[in-house]
Tab-separated table of N, CA and C in Angstrom:
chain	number	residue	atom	x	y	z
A	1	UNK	N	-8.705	1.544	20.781
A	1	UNK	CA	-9.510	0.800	19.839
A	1	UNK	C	-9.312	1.392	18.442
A	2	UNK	N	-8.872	0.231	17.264
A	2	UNK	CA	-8.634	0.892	16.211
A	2	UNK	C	-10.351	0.829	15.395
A	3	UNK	N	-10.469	1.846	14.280
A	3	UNK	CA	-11.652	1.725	13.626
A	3	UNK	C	-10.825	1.809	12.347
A	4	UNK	N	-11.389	0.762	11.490
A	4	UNK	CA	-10.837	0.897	9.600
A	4	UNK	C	-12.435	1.161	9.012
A	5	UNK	N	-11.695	2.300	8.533
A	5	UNK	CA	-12.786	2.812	7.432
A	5	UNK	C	-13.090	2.000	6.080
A	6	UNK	N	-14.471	1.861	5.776
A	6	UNK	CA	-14.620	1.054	4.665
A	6	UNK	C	-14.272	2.305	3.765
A	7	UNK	N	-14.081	1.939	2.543
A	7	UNK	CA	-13.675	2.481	1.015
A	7	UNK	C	-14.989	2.556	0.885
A	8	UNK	N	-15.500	4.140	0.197
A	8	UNK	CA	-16.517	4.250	-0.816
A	8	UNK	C	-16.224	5.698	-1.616
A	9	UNK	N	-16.800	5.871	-2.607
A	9	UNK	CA	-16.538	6.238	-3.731
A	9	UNK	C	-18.124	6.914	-4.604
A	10	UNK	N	-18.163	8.183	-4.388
A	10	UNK	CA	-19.013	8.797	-4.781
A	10	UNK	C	-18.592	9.835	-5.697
A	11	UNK	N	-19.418	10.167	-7.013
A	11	UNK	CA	-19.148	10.308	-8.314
A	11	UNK	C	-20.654	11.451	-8.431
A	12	UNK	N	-20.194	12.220	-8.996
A	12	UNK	CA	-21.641	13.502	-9.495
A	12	UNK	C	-20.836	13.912	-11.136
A	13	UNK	N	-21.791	14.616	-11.367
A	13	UNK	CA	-21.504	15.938	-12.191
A	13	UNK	C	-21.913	17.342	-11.833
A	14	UNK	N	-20.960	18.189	-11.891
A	14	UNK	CA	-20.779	19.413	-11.789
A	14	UNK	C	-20.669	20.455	-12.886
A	15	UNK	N	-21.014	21.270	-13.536
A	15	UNK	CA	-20.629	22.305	-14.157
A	15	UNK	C	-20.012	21.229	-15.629
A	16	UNK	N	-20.967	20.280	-16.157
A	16	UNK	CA	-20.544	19.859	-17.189
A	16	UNK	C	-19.279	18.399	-16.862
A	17	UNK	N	-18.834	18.564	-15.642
A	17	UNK	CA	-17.444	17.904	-14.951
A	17	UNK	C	-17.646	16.674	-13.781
A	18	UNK	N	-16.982	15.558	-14.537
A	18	UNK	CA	-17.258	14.999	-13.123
A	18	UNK	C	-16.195	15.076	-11.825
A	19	UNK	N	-17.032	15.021	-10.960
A	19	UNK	CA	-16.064	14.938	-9.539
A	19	UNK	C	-16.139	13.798	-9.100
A	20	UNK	N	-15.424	13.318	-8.546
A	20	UNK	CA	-15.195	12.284	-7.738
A	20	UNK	C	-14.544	12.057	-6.476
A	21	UNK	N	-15.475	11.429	-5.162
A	21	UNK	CA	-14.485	11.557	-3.904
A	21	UNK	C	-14.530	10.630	-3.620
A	22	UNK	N	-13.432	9.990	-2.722
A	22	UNK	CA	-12.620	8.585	-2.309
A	22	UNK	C	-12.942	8.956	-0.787
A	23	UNK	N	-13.183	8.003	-0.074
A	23	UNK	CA	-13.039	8.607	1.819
A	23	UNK	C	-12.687	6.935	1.508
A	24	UNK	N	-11.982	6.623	2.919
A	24	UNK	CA	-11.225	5.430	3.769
A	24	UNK	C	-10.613	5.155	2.842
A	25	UNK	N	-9.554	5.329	1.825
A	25	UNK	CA	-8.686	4.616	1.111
A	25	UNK	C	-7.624	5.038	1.277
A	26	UNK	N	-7.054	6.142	2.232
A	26	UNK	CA	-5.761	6.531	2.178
A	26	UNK	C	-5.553	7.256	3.491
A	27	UNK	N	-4.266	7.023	3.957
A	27	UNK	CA	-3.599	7.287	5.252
A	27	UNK	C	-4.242	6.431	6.199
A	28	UNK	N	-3.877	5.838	6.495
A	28	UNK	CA	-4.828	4.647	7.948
A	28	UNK	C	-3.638	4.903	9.004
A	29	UNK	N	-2.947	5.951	9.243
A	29	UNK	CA	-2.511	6.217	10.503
A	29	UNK	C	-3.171	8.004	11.161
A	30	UNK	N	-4.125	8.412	10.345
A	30	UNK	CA	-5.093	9.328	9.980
A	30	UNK	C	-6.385	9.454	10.946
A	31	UNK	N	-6.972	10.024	10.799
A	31	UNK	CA	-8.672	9.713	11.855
A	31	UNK	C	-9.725	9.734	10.790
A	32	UNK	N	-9.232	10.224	9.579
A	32	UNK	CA	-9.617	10.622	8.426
A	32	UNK	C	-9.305	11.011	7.347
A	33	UNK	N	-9.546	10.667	5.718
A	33	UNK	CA	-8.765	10.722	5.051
A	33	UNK	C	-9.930	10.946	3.681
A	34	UNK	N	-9.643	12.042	2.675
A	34	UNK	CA	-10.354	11.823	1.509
A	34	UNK	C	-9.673	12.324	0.126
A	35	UNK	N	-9.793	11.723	-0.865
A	35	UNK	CA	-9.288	12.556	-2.049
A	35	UNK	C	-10.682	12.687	-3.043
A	36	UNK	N	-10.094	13.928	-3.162
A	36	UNK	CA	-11.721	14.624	-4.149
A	36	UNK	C	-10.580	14.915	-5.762
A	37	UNK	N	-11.433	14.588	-6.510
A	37	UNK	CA	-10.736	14.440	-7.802
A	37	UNK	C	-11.816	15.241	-9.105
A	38	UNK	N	-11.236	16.639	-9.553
A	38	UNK	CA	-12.110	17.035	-10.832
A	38	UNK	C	-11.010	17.153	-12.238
A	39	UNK	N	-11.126	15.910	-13.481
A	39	UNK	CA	-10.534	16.536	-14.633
A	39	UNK	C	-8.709	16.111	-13.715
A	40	UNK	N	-7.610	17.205	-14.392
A	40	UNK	CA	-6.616	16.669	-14.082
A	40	UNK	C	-6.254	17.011	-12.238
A	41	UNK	N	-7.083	17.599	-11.722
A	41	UNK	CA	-6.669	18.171	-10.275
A	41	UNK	C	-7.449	17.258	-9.528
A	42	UNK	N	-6.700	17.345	-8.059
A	42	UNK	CA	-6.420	16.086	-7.019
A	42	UNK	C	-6.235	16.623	-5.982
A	43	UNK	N	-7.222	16.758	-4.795
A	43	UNK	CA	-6.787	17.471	-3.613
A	43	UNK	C	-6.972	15.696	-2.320
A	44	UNK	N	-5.800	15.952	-1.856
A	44	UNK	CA	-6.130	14.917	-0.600
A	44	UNK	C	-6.425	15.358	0.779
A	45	UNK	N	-6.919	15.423	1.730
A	45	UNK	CA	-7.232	15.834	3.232
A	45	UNK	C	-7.235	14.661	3.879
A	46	UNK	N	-6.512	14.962	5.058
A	46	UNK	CA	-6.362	14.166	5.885
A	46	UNK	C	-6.507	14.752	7.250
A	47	UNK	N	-7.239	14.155	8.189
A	47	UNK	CA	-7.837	14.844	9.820
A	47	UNK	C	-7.063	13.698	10.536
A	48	UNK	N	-6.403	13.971	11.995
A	48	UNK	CA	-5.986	13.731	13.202
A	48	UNK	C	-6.638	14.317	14.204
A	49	UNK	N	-6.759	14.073	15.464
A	49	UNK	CA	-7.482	14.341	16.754
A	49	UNK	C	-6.473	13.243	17.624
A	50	UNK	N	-6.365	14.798	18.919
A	50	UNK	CA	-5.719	13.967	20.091
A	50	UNK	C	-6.745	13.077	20.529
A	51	UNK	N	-6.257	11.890	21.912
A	51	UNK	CA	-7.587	11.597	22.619
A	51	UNK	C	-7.897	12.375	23.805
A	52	UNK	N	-7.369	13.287	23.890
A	52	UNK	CA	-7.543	14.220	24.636
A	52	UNK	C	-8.023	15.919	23.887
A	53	UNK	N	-9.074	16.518	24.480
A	53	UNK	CA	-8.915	17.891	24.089
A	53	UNK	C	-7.901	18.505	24.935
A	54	UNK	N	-7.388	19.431	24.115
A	54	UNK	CA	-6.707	20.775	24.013
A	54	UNK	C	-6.882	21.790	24.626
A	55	UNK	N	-6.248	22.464	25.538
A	55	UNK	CA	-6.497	23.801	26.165
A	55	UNK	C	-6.345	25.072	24.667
């Protein structure tokens, strides 16, 4: 069973700075996916899981 993540987009201020994070907009072959954004830097994460656990 596939699940598509809706897009949302949450925005603060920090230390004078805004941040901004993206979840469901990127990698959809992923289990999970987010980009967090402060000023010119850009980190993306992306999570996988077997359907099985792992010894």
């Amino acid at each position: 069973m596939e699940v598509k993540m809706e897009r949302k987009i949450y925005a603060t201020t920090i230390g004078g700075r805004e941040v901004t994070v993206e979840v469901g907009a990127y990698c959809e072959q992923s289990n999970g996916s987010c980009l967090i954004r402060c000023g010119d830097t850009a980190v993306l994460t992306n999570v996988t899981m077997a359907a099985t656990p792992r010894a």
